[in-house]
Amino acid sequence: MKTPLGATLAALVLFAAGSALAADRRVDPPEQVITGRLTRADHQTHREVVFTVPPGATRVTVRFRYLRRTQDAGVDIGVFDPERFRGWSGTTRDVFTLSTEEATPGYLPGPLPAGRWRLVLSASQIRPGAEIEYETRVAVETRPRPVEFADAPINPAPGWYRGDFHVHTGDSDGSCAAQSGRETHCPVYRAVETAAGRNLDFVAITDHNTTAHYNEMRELQEHFDKMLLAPGREMTTFFGHANVFGLTQFLEYRMTQPDAADALSWIQAANDSGGLVSVNHPGVATGEECMGCGWSVDPLPPGSIGAVEVVNGGTLDEFGTPEGPKQGFDLWDRLLNQGEHVTGIGGSDIHNPDLPTERLGTLGSPTTAVYMPELSVKGLLAGVRSGRVFIDIDMRPDRLLDLRAEAGPARAEMGGSLPLARGATATFFVTARGVPGGQIEVIEDAALVPALARPTPAEGEASFAVSGDGARHWIRVQVRDIHGRLVLIGNPIYITP
């Protein structure tokens, strides 16, 4: 006997809530602060600073600083866990971090055994009469959470940042030309170099199921210090693919049934850890050419999915057409019509970063522009969740699409909600730049509204008005170029009674 759908969804919501509560009970231990003093008597000796890592640790971060030192005295630092040597950075770093999947260059990723760890201070230079007073701070995390590969935001300023959400390397099935010209597994740095060469502000490396690419991403982030390297992963199952952004810990991908309960084993784990789940290429047919590519998972509890890959570069035709059943509009529209606030994004799904930019669907095409509070992983996740996001098919940095609305004193930006009573009027303002001779289209509840179409303005904003009917709706805009080709896709503003 089949369980009624309502009862199934209620059970899944309870399951999700229970998982979230369990995750919230995990509290990180207090930061360990250890101070000490070294003198000439410690010259050319190795002193140990002992700290404790509890069971279940997911990350260890050590910060070392001098409180006071004289005569240019200094020490080298390295670290041992209870079982083995974990790395050394001499005097070149005053902070390092280690996790199972990745670590600061000079240090080894791997399991974080519980017990007594030792920070080794090698007093290589303490002259007669010199003294050093130091402080060591050790932070141990026991809850998985979004990971930053940079120690500070790449750019602290709020604004529009453009990037690619779906890129593969040789850590899964990405390939490119070796020195000899033969095709081989493509290293992460080649994809990152290409993204930087195309002036992207961020790139998410999303290899299939693996966590192997994160260690190289941390090392590369220090060099590519103008572009955010965002941790991603394509959860690749028999019943659908989805990117998870922001996290580095292993997530269980081995689904055996196309039901929501099986999918929630990794979706809820990602959400509980602060990551964001985005369904990939949901309109692609599943078959031997692409096993599991189409999304066939039973309905999920509301809020499970944060985004949908509306445009996938790998399914664009030779003209760069972002429409048709292979794209993600159908699933996106369906979720929006069900009342979900799900952000539409794009990704190239590139598997060869060497392909030239003249060919649409290469790295950076489509580009997704996200309005972020800062250029960081935290800012990226916040920006996508806000919904102030648009998709640019052609990777044109001069293009912009934004939407805002007003109804009396109420205001909303793209991705936001606007209260609108029955009989009241809301005015929508569209900024559409970089598409001269183009046409702005208005979509309401997945239906085109031809009467509200407007030409793209040479400057300023276009506008249109909508009357409230006492019901919930969602309204978004998109832009076609002078030839009628869809080139910009915006996210909705949500009308509430």
Short mmCIF file of C-alpha atoms in Angstrom, two decimals:
data_model
loop_
_atom_site.label_atom_id
_atom_site.label_comp_id
_atom_site.label_asym_id
_atom_site.label_seq_id
_atom_site.Cartn_x
_atom_site.Cartn_y
_atom_site.Cartn_z
CA MET A 1 0.00 0.00 0.00
CA LYS A 2 1.34 3.42 -0.91
CA THR A 3 1.59 6.11 1.73
CA PRO A 4 -0.44 9.26 0.88
CA LEU A 5 1.75 12.04 -0.49
CA GLY A 6 0.78 14.48 2.28
CA ALA A 7 1.80 12.00 4.97
CA THR A 8 5.06 11.29 3.18
CA LEU A 9 5.95 14.98 2.97
CA ALA A 10 5.02 15.53 6.61
CA ALA A 11 7.30 12.68 7.64
CA LEU A 12 10.12 14.08 5.53
CA VAL A 13 9.72 17.53 7.07
CA LEU A 14 9.95 15.97 10.53
CA PHE A 15 13.03 14.04 9.39
CA ALA A 16 14.65 17.23 8.13
CA ALA A 17 13.80 19.15 11.30
CA GLY A 18 15.19 16.34 13.43
CA SER A 19 18.43 16.33 11.46
CA ALA A 20 18.78 20.10 11.86
CA LEU A 21 18.23 19.91 15.61
CA ALA A 22 20.82 17.15 15.90
CA ALA A 23 23.34 19.26 14.00
CA ASP A 24 22.63 22.29 16.20
CA ARG A 25 23.59 20.32 19.34
CA ARG A 26 27.17 20.03 18.15
CA VAL A 27 29.07 22.88 19.80
CA ASP A 28 32.69 23.71 19.05
CA PRO A 29 35.00 23.56 22.09
CA PRO A 30 36.37 26.86 23.43
CA GLU A 31 39.45 28.28 21.73
CA GLN A 32 42.66 27.19 23.41
CA VAL A 33 45.00 30.09 24.20
CA ILE A 34 48.55 29.23 25.23
CA THR A 35 51.25 31.76 26.01
CA GLY A 36 54.95 31.24 26.65
CA ARG A 37 58.43 32.73 26.75
CA LEU A 38 61.70 31.82 25.02
CA THR A 39 65.18 33.14 25.83
CA ARG A 40 68.76 32.59 24.72
CA ALA A 41 68.71 29.35 26.72
CA ASP A 42 66.21 28.01 24.14
CA HIS A 43 68.44 28.86 21.15
CA GLN A 44 68.64 25.95 18.66
CA THR A 45 66.18 23.83 20.62
CA HIS A 46 62.73 22.53 19.72
CA ARG A 47 60.08 23.47 22.26
CA GLU A 48 56.61 21.93 22.13
CA VAL A 49 53.29 23.64 22.73
CA VAL A 50 50.72 20.96 23.51
CA PHE A 51 47.04 21.38 22.66
CA THR A 52 44.12 18.97 22.65
CA VAL A 53 41.89 17.91 19.77
CA PRO A 54 38.63 16.23 20.87
CA PRO A 55 36.93 13.34 19.05
CA GLY A 56 34.86 14.34 16.05
CA ALA A 57 36.98 17.33 15.01
CA THR A 58 36.40 18.54 11.44
CA ARG A 59 39.07 21.28 11.32
CA VAL A 60 42.04 22.51 13.36
CA THR A 61 43.26 26.09 12.91
CA VAL A 62 46.39 27.38 14.64
CA ARG A 63 47.32 31.06 14.96
CA PHE A 64 50.74 32.04 16.30
CA ARG A 65 51.88 35.56 17.11
CA TYR A 66 54.62 37.35 18.97
CA LEU A 67 53.46 39.33 21.96
CA ARG A 68 56.93 40.75 22.40
CA ARG A 69 60.37 40.04 20.98
CA THR A 70 63.75 41.73 20.96
CA GLN A 71 66.76 41.83 18.64
CA ASP A 72 64.88 40.29 15.73
CA ALA A 73 64.56 36.95 17.49
CA GLY A 74 62.37 34.39 15.75
CA VAL A 75 61.17 30.78 15.67
CA ASP A 76 60.11 28.27 13.02
CA ILE A 77 56.84 26.38 13.49
CA GLY A 78 55.61 22.90 12.57
CA VAL A 79 53.03 20.50 13.97
CA PHE A 80 52.61 16.82 14.87
CA ASP A 81 49.32 15.08 15.58
CA PRO A 82 49.28 12.16 18.07
CA GLU A 83 50.32 9.77 15.30
CA ARG A 84 52.46 11.55 12.72
CA PHE A 85 54.10 14.68 11.39
CA ARG A 86 51.53 17.02 9.78
CA GLY A 87 53.64 19.82 8.34
CA TRP A 88 56.05 22.71 8.74
CA SER A 89 56.05 26.31 7.57
CA GLY A 90 59.06 27.81 9.32
CA THR A 91 58.61 31.56 9.68
CA THR A 92 56.56 31.98 6.49
CA ARG A 93 53.10 31.59 8.09
CA ASP A 94 51.52 32.65 11.34
CA VAL A 95 48.24 30.80 10.69
CA PHE A 96 47.50 27.39 9.21
CA THR A 97 44.50 25.12 9.00
CA LEU A 98 44.00 21.38 8.51
CA SER A 99 40.98 19.25 7.69
CA THR A 100 40.38 15.79 6.30
CA GLU A 101 40.12 17.12 2.74
CA GLU A 102 42.49 20.09 2.55
CA ALA A 103 45.15 22.00 4.44
CA THR A 104 47.31 25.10 4.22
CA PRO A 105 50.28 24.56 1.87
CA GLY A 106 53.13 22.98 3.80
CA TYR A 107 50.66 20.94 5.88
CA LEU A 108 49.01 17.60 5.21
CA PRO A 109 45.27 17.02 4.97
CA GLY A 110 43.89 13.88 6.52
CA PRO A 111 42.02 12.51 9.53
CA LEU A 112 42.23 14.62 12.69
CA PRO A 113 42.93 12.10 15.45
CA ALA A 114 41.80 13.01 18.94
CA GLY A 115 44.43 13.53 21.61
CA ARG A 116 47.49 15.64 22.30
CA TRP A 117 48.83 17.57 19.32
CA ARG A 118 52.18 19.34 19.46
CA LEU A 119 53.06 22.66 17.89
CA VAL A 120 56.85 22.62 17.58
CA LEU A 121 58.67 25.94 18.07
CA SER A 122 62.18 25.65 16.67
CA ALA A 123 64.27 28.46 18.13
CA SER A 124 66.59 29.04 15.19
CA GLN A 125 67.57 32.57 16.10
CA ILE A 126 67.61 33.87 19.66
CA ARG A 127 70.67 36.03 20.27
CA PRO A 128 72.25 36.60 23.69
CA GLY A 129 69.96 38.79 25.77
CA ALA A 130 66.99 38.33 23.43
CA GLU A 131 63.54 37.28 24.61
CA ILE A 132 60.36 36.14 22.91
CA GLU A 133 56.88 36.18 24.39
CA TYR A 134 54.34 34.40 22.19
CA GLU A 135 50.71 33.45 22.03
CA THR A 136 49.19 30.40 20.32
CA ARG A 137 45.46 30.22 19.62
CA VAL A 138 43.97 26.90 18.56
CA ALA A 139 40.42 26.71 17.22
CA VAL A 140 38.91 23.25 16.77
CA GLU A 141 35.71 22.88 14.78
CA THR A 142 33.39 19.94 15.32
CA ARG A 143 30.53 21.13 13.08
CA PRO A 144 30.98 21.07 9.29
CA ARG A 145 30.40 24.53 7.85
CA PRO A 146 31.14 26.58 4.72
CA VAL A 147 34.85 26.81 4.00
CA GLU A 148 36.86 29.84 2.89
CA PHE A 149 40.16 29.11 1.16
CA ALA A 150 41.24 32.74 1.68
CA ASP A 151 41.90 34.26 5.10
CA ALA A 152 39.88 37.39 4.24
CA PRO A 153 37.31 38.39 1.59
CA ILE A 154 38.79 38.68 -1.88
CA ASN A 155 36.96 42.00 -2.09
CA PRO A 156 35.13 43.42 0.96
CA ALA A 157 32.91 45.72 -1.13
CA PRO A 158 29.28 44.85 -1.94
CA GLY A 159 28.41 44.65 -5.62
CA TRP A 160 27.78 42.53 -8.68
CA TYR A 161 30.27 39.68 -9.13
CA ARG A 162 30.32 37.39 -12.15
CA GLY A 163 31.38 33.76 -12.35
CA ASP A 164 30.82 30.16 -13.35
CA PHE A 165 29.03 27.73 -11.02
CA HIS A 166 29.82 24.46 -12.84
CA VAL A 167 33.40 23.54 -13.82
CA HIS A 168 35.12 20.13 -14.00
CA THR A 169 38.80 19.18 -13.83
CA GLY A 170 40.88 16.04 -14.01
CA ASP A 171 39.93 15.22 -10.43
CA SER A 172 36.84 13.77 -12.08
CA ASP A 173 36.24 13.76 -15.85
CA GLY A 174 37.78 17.03 -17.04
CA SER A 175 40.41 16.84 -19.77
CA CYS A 176 42.78 19.14 -21.67
CA ALA A 177 45.92 18.98 -23.78
CA ALA A 178 49.19 17.79 -22.21
CA GLN A 179 52.59 19.22 -23.19
CA SER A 180 52.79 16.73 -26.07
CA GLY A 181 49.34 17.71 -27.29
CA ARG A 182 47.62 14.49 -26.27
CA GLU A 183 44.42 14.73 -24.27
CA THR A 184 44.83 13.93 -20.58
CA HIS A 185 43.28 14.56 -17.17
CA CYS A 186 43.24 18.33 -16.68
CA PRO A 187 44.77 19.71 -13.45
CA VAL A 188 42.80 22.17 -11.37
CA TYR A 189 45.17 25.04 -12.07
CA ARG A 190 44.39 24.96 -15.80
CA ALA A 191 40.71 25.61 -15.16
CA VAL A 192 41.52 28.33 -12.64
CA GLU A 193 43.94 30.00 -15.06
CA THR A 194 41.29 30.00 -17.78
CA ALA A 195 38.70 31.49 -15.44
CA ALA A 196 41.13 34.23 -14.41
CA GLY A 197 41.98 34.89 -18.06
CA ARG A 198 38.28 35.44 -18.75
CA ASN A 199 38.12 38.03 -15.95
CA LEU A 200 35.66 36.09 -13.82
CA ASP A 201 35.23 37.19 -10.22
CA PHE A 202 34.54 33.67 -8.96
CA VAL A 203 34.64 30.09 -10.12
CA ALA A 204 33.23 26.98 -8.46
CA ILE A 205 35.15 23.76 -9.15
CA THR A 206 32.49 21.03 -9.03
CA ASP A 207 34.08 17.67 -9.69
CA HIS A 208 31.87 14.60 -9.38
CA ASN A 209 31.42 13.27 -5.81
CA THR A 210 35.13 13.63 -4.97
CA THR A 211 36.74 15.93 -2.42
CA ALA A 212 40.21 15.70 -4.00
CA HIS A 213 40.22 19.13 -5.66
CA TYR A 214 39.86 21.15 -2.45
CA ASN A 215 43.47 20.85 -1.36
CA GLU A 216 44.74 22.31 -4.63
CA MET A 217 42.07 25.00 -4.53
CA ARG A 218 43.32 26.19 -1.15
CA GLU A 219 46.86 26.37 -2.48
CA LEU A 220 45.80 28.18 -5.66
CA GLN A 221 43.59 30.72 -3.86
CA GLU A 222 46.68 32.34 -2.36
CA HIS A 223 48.04 32.97 -5.87
CA PHE A 224 44.77 33.89 -7.61
CA ASP A 225 44.01 36.59 -5.07
CA LYS A 226 41.60 38.62 -7.24
CA MET A 227 39.19 35.75 -7.95
CA LEU A 228 37.20 33.70 -5.46
CA LEU A 229 37.70 29.93 -5.65
CA ALA A 230 34.48 28.50 -4.26
CA PRO A 231 34.30 24.89 -3.06
CA GLY A 232 31.74 22.91 -5.00
CA ARG A 233 30.91 19.34 -5.87
CA GLU A 234 28.52 17.67 -8.29
CA MET A 235 26.61 15.06 -6.35
CA THR A 236 26.26 12.45 -9.08
CA THR A 237 23.58 9.86 -8.43
CA PHE A 238 21.56 7.43 -10.56
CA PHE A 239 18.52 9.70 -10.15
CA GLY A 240 19.86 13.19 -10.65
CA HIS A 241 22.86 15.48 -10.34
CA ALA A 242 23.12 18.50 -8.07
CA ASN A 243 25.89 20.88 -7.08
CA VAL A 244 26.64 21.51 -3.43
CA PHE A 245 28.41 24.81 -2.80
CA GLY A 246 30.47 25.96 0.16
CA LEU A 247 31.37 22.64 1.82
CA THR A 248 34.36 20.31 1.65
CA GLN A 249 33.37 17.34 3.84
CA PHE A 250 32.34 14.02 2.29
CA LEU A 251 28.64 13.67 1.49
CA GLU A 252 27.04 10.29 0.89
CA TYR A 253 26.15 10.06 -2.79
CA ARG A 254 25.26 6.34 -3.03
CA MET A 255 21.50 6.61 -3.51
CA THR A 256 19.73 3.40 -4.49
CA GLN A 257 16.15 4.66 -4.79
CA PRO A 258 14.69 7.77 -6.47
CA ASP A 259 12.80 8.79 -3.36
CA ALA A 260 13.09 11.91 -1.23
CA ALA A 261 14.18 10.06 1.90
CA ASP A 262 17.24 8.65 0.12
CA ALA A 263 18.14 12.02 -1.37
CA LEU A 264 17.76 13.76 1.98
CA SER A 265 20.67 11.72 3.35
CA TRP A 266 22.99 14.16 1.58
CA ILE A 267 20.73 17.15 0.90
CA GLN A 268 19.89 17.66 4.56
CA ALA A 269 23.51 17.08 5.58
CA ALA A 270 24.54 19.83 3.16
CA ASN A 271 21.83 22.22 4.35
CA ASP A 272 22.55 21.56 8.03
CA SER A 273 26.20 22.45 7.40
CA GLY A 274 25.31 25.78 5.79
CA GLY A 275 25.90 24.67 2.21
CA LEU A 276 23.64 25.32 -0.76
CA VAL A 277 22.16 22.65 -3.05
CA SER A 278 21.45 23.40 -6.73
CA VAL A 279 19.86 20.87 -9.09
CA ASN A 280 21.87 20.50 -12.32
CA HIS A 281 20.57 20.12 -15.91
CA PRO A 282 17.22 18.68 -14.75
CA GLY A 283 15.81 18.57 -18.28
CA VAL A 284 18.51 16.32 -19.74
CA ALA A 285 17.32 12.80 -20.42
CA THR A 286 18.81 10.04 -18.32
CA GLY A 287 20.32 7.21 -20.33
CA GLU A 288 23.52 5.43 -21.21
CA GLU A 289 25.03 8.63 -22.61
CA CYS A 290 24.42 10.47 -19.35
CA MET A 291 23.44 8.18 -16.50
CA GLY A 292 21.37 9.99 -13.89
CA CYS A 293 21.58 13.38 -15.60
CA GLY A 294 17.83 14.04 -15.48
CA TRP A 295 16.30 14.90 -12.10
CA SER A 296 13.85 12.14 -11.12
CA VAL A 297 13.79 12.37 -7.32
CA ASP A 298 10.36 12.36 -5.69
CA PRO A 299 9.09 15.71 -4.30
CA LEU A 300 11.32 17.05 -1.55
CA PRO A 301 10.28 18.97 1.57
CA PRO A 302 9.99 22.73 0.97
CA GLY A 303 13.30 24.53 1.32
CA SER A 304 15.46 21.52 0.46
CA ILE A 305 16.72 23.00 -2.81
CA GLY A 306 18.28 26.46 -2.85
CA ALA A 307 18.87 26.87 -6.59
CA VAL A 308 18.25 25.34 -10.01
CA GLU A 309 20.71 25.35 -12.90
CA VAL A 310 18.32 27.01 -15.34
CA VAL A 311 20.92 27.24 -18.12
CA ASN A 312 23.57 24.58 -18.66
CA GLY A 313 26.35 25.47 -21.09
CA GLY A 314 26.84 21.87 -22.15
CA THR A 315 23.33 21.76 -23.63
CA LEU A 316 23.46 25.05 -25.59
CA ASP A 317 23.20 24.53 -29.34
CA GLU A 318 25.63 26.02 -31.89
CA PHE A 319 23.72 29.31 -31.76
CA GLY A 320 23.90 29.49 -27.97
CA THR A 321 20.17 29.04 -27.52
CA PRO A 322 19.32 28.72 -23.81
CA GLU A 323 15.78 27.45 -24.36
CA GLY A 324 14.28 24.04 -24.91
CA PRO A 325 13.48 20.97 -22.84
CA LYS A 326 17.11 20.24 -21.93
CA GLN A 327 17.38 23.41 -19.86
CA GLY A 328 16.07 23.83 -16.33
CA PHE A 329 13.12 26.20 -16.80
CA ASP A 330 10.46 23.51 -16.31
CA LEU A 331 11.69 22.44 -12.87
CA TRP A 332 12.38 26.04 -11.84
CA ASP A 333 8.89 27.17 -12.86
CA ARG A 334 7.30 24.23 -11.10
CA LEU A 335 9.10 24.93 -7.82
CA LEU A 336 8.31 28.65 -8.01
CA ASN A 337 4.64 27.90 -8.70
CA GLN A 338 4.62 25.69 -5.61
CA GLY A 339 5.64 28.70 -3.54
CA GLU A 340 9.36 27.94 -3.24
CA HIS A 341 11.87 30.78 -3.38
CA VAL A 342 14.49 29.03 -5.49
CA THR A 343 17.23 30.99 -7.25
CA GLY A 344 17.88 30.39 -10.95
CA ILE A 345 21.58 30.19 -11.84
CA GLY A 346 23.68 29.04 -14.79
CA GLY A 347 26.84 27.02 -15.24
CA SER A 348 29.03 26.06 -18.16
CA ASP A 349 29.44 22.42 -17.06
CA ILE A 350 32.75 22.67 -18.88
CA HIS A 351 34.98 19.59 -19.06
CA ASN A 352 37.78 21.15 -21.13
CA PRO A 353 38.95 24.64 -20.08
CA ASP A 354 41.05 25.01 -23.25
CA LEU A 355 38.02 25.48 -25.50
CA PRO A 356 37.98 29.01 -26.98
CA THR A 357 35.60 31.71 -25.81
CA GLU A 358 34.18 32.10 -29.32
CA ARG A 359 32.29 28.89 -28.69
CA LEU A 360 29.39 29.42 -26.30
CA GLY A 361 29.14 26.91 -23.49
CA THR A 362 32.86 27.10 -22.71
CA LEU A 363 34.20 28.13 -19.30
CA GLY A 364 32.30 31.23 -18.19
CA SER A 365 29.38 30.77 -20.61
CA PRO A 366 26.84 31.17 -19.26
CA THR A 367 28.06 33.62 -16.66
CA THR A 368 26.00 34.08 -13.52
CA ALA A 369 26.09 37.52 -11.90
CA VAL A 370 25.40 37.60 -8.16
CA TYR A 371 24.97 40.69 -6.02
CA MET A 372 27.06 39.86 -2.95
CA PRO A 373 27.73 41.71 0.33
CA GLU A 374 31.40 40.81 -0.23
CA LEU A 375 33.41 38.58 -2.53
CA SER A 376 33.86 35.53 -0.32
CA VAL A 377 32.25 32.10 0.02
CA LYS A 378 30.03 33.57 2.73
CA GLY A 379 29.10 36.43 0.42
CA LEU A 380 28.49 34.10 -2.52
CA LEU A 381 26.09 31.88 -0.56
CA ALA A 382 24.29 34.91 0.86
CA GLY A 383 24.00 36.44 -2.61
CA VAL A 384 22.50 33.32 -4.17
CA ARG A 385 20.08 32.90 -1.27
CA SER A 386 18.97 36.53 -1.64
CA GLY A 387 17.95 35.84 -5.25
CA ARG A 388 19.47 39.03 -6.63
CA VAL A 389 21.03 37.06 -9.46
CA PHE A 390 20.88 37.07 -13.26
CA ILE A 391 22.25 34.79 -15.98
CA ASP A 392 24.26 36.18 -18.91
CA ILE A 393 24.44 33.66 -21.74
CA ASP A 394 27.22 35.41 -23.67
CA MET A 395 29.71 36.28 -20.89
CA ARG A 396 29.45 40.02 -21.60
CA PRO A 397 30.73 42.10 -18.66
CA ASP A 398 28.93 45.21 -19.98
CA ARG A 399 25.55 43.57 -19.49
CA LEU A 400 23.35 44.06 -16.44
CA LEU A 401 19.83 42.98 -15.57
CA ASP A 402 18.21 44.11 -12.34
CA LEU A 403 14.64 44.42 -11.08
CA ARG A 404 13.03 46.36 -8.26
CA ALA A 405 9.43 47.09 -7.33
CA GLU A 406 7.46 49.62 -5.29
CA ALA A 407 3.93 49.55 -3.89
CA GLY A 408 3.29 52.56 -1.69
CA PRO A 409 5.99 52.57 1.00
CA ALA A 410 6.92 48.93 0.35
CA ARG A 411 10.05 48.16 -1.66
CA ALA A 412 11.60 44.95 -2.99
CA GLU A 413 14.65 44.05 -5.06
CA MET A 414 15.05 41.04 -7.30
CA GLY A 415 14.76 37.96 -5.09
CA GLY A 416 12.72 39.79 -2.47
CA SER A 417 9.04 39.83 -1.50
CA LEU A 418 6.61 42.69 -2.03
CA PRO A 419 3.28 42.89 -0.16
CA LEU A 420 0.48 43.92 -2.53
CA ALA A 421 -3.14 44.16 -1.44
CA ARG A 422 -6.08 43.47 -3.73
CA GLY A 423 -6.65 46.47 -5.98
CA ALA A 424 -3.30 48.10 -5.14
CA THR A 425 -0.72 48.81 -7.83
CA ALA A 426 2.95 47.86 -7.88
CA THR A 427 5.41 49.51 -10.24
CA PHE A 428 8.35 47.44 -11.45
CA PHE A 429 11.58 49.06 -12.64
CA VAL A 430 13.96 47.18 -14.96
CA THR A 431 17.61 47.95 -15.54
CA ALA A 432 18.75 46.25 -18.75
CA ARG A 433 22.14 47.27 -20.10
CA GLY A 434 24.34 46.00 -22.88
CA VAL A 435 21.55 44.78 -25.21
CA PRO A 436 20.83 47.67 -27.62
CA GLY A 437 17.68 47.14 -29.67
CA GLY A 438 16.63 44.34 -27.34
CA GLN A 439 13.29 43.46 -25.81
CA ILE A 440 12.40 43.06 -22.12
CA GLU A 441 9.93 40.25 -21.48
CA VAL A 442 7.85 39.85 -18.34
CA ILE A 443 7.09 36.39 -16.93
CA GLU A 444 4.34 35.99 -14.31
CA ASP A 445 3.79 32.59 -12.69
CA ALA A 446 5.69 30.92 -15.58
CA ALA A 447 3.51 32.60 -18.26
CA LEU A 448 4.72 35.25 -20.69
CA VAL A 449 2.79 38.55 -20.41
CA PRO A 450 3.15 40.10 -23.90
CA ALA A 451 1.32 43.32 -22.95
CA LEU A 452 4.09 44.20 -20.47
CA ALA A 453 6.99 43.82 -22.92
CA ARG A 454 9.26 46.85 -23.23
CA PRO A 455 12.24 47.79 -25.43
CA THR A 456 15.56 47.93 -23.63
CA PRO A 457 16.14 51.59 -22.74
CA ALA A 458 19.17 53.44 -24.08
CA GLU A 459 19.65 54.73 -20.54
CA GLY A 460 17.79 54.67 -17.25
CA GLU A 461 15.08 52.13 -16.43
CA ALA A 462 12.05 50.65 -18.13
CA SER A 463 8.92 50.22 -16.04
CA PHE A 464 5.59 48.43 -15.95
CA ALA A 465 2.71 48.19 -13.47
CA VAL A 466 0.87 45.23 -11.95
CA SER A 467 -2.37 45.25 -9.94
CA GLY A 468 -2.85 43.07 -6.88
CA ASP A 469 -5.59 40.44 -6.87
CA GLY A 470 -5.18 39.17 -3.32
CA ALA A 471 -3.15 36.10 -4.37
CA ARG A 472 0.50 35.13 -4.36
CA HIS A 473 2.47 35.52 -7.57
CA TRP A 474 6.03 35.71 -8.81
CA ILE A 475 7.26 38.03 -11.53
CA ARG A 476 10.61 38.05 -13.30
CA VAL A 477 12.06 39.62 -16.43
CA GLN A 478 14.34 38.42 -19.21
CA VAL A 479 15.91 40.10 -22.25
CA ARG A 480 16.13 39.10 -25.91
CA ASP A 481 18.63 40.70 -28.25
CA ILE A 482 17.83 42.44 -31.53
CA HIS A 483 17.64 39.03 -33.25
CA GLY A 484 15.16 37.60 -30.73
CA ARG A 485 17.69 35.38 -28.95
CA LEU A 486 17.35 35.07 -25.17
CA VAL A 487 20.52 36.53 -23.61
CA LEU A 488 19.69 37.66 -20.04
CA ILE A 489 17.53 35.84 -17.47
CA GLY A 490 16.52 37.43 -14.17
CA ASN A 491 15.16 36.05 -10.92
CA PRO A 492 11.69 36.82 -9.52
CA ILE A 493 10.20 39.28 -7.13
CA TYR A 494 7.56 37.51 -5.04
CA ILE A 495 4.14 39.13 -4.59
CA THR A 496 2.44 38.44 -1.26
CA PRO A 497 -1.16 39.46 -0.37
#
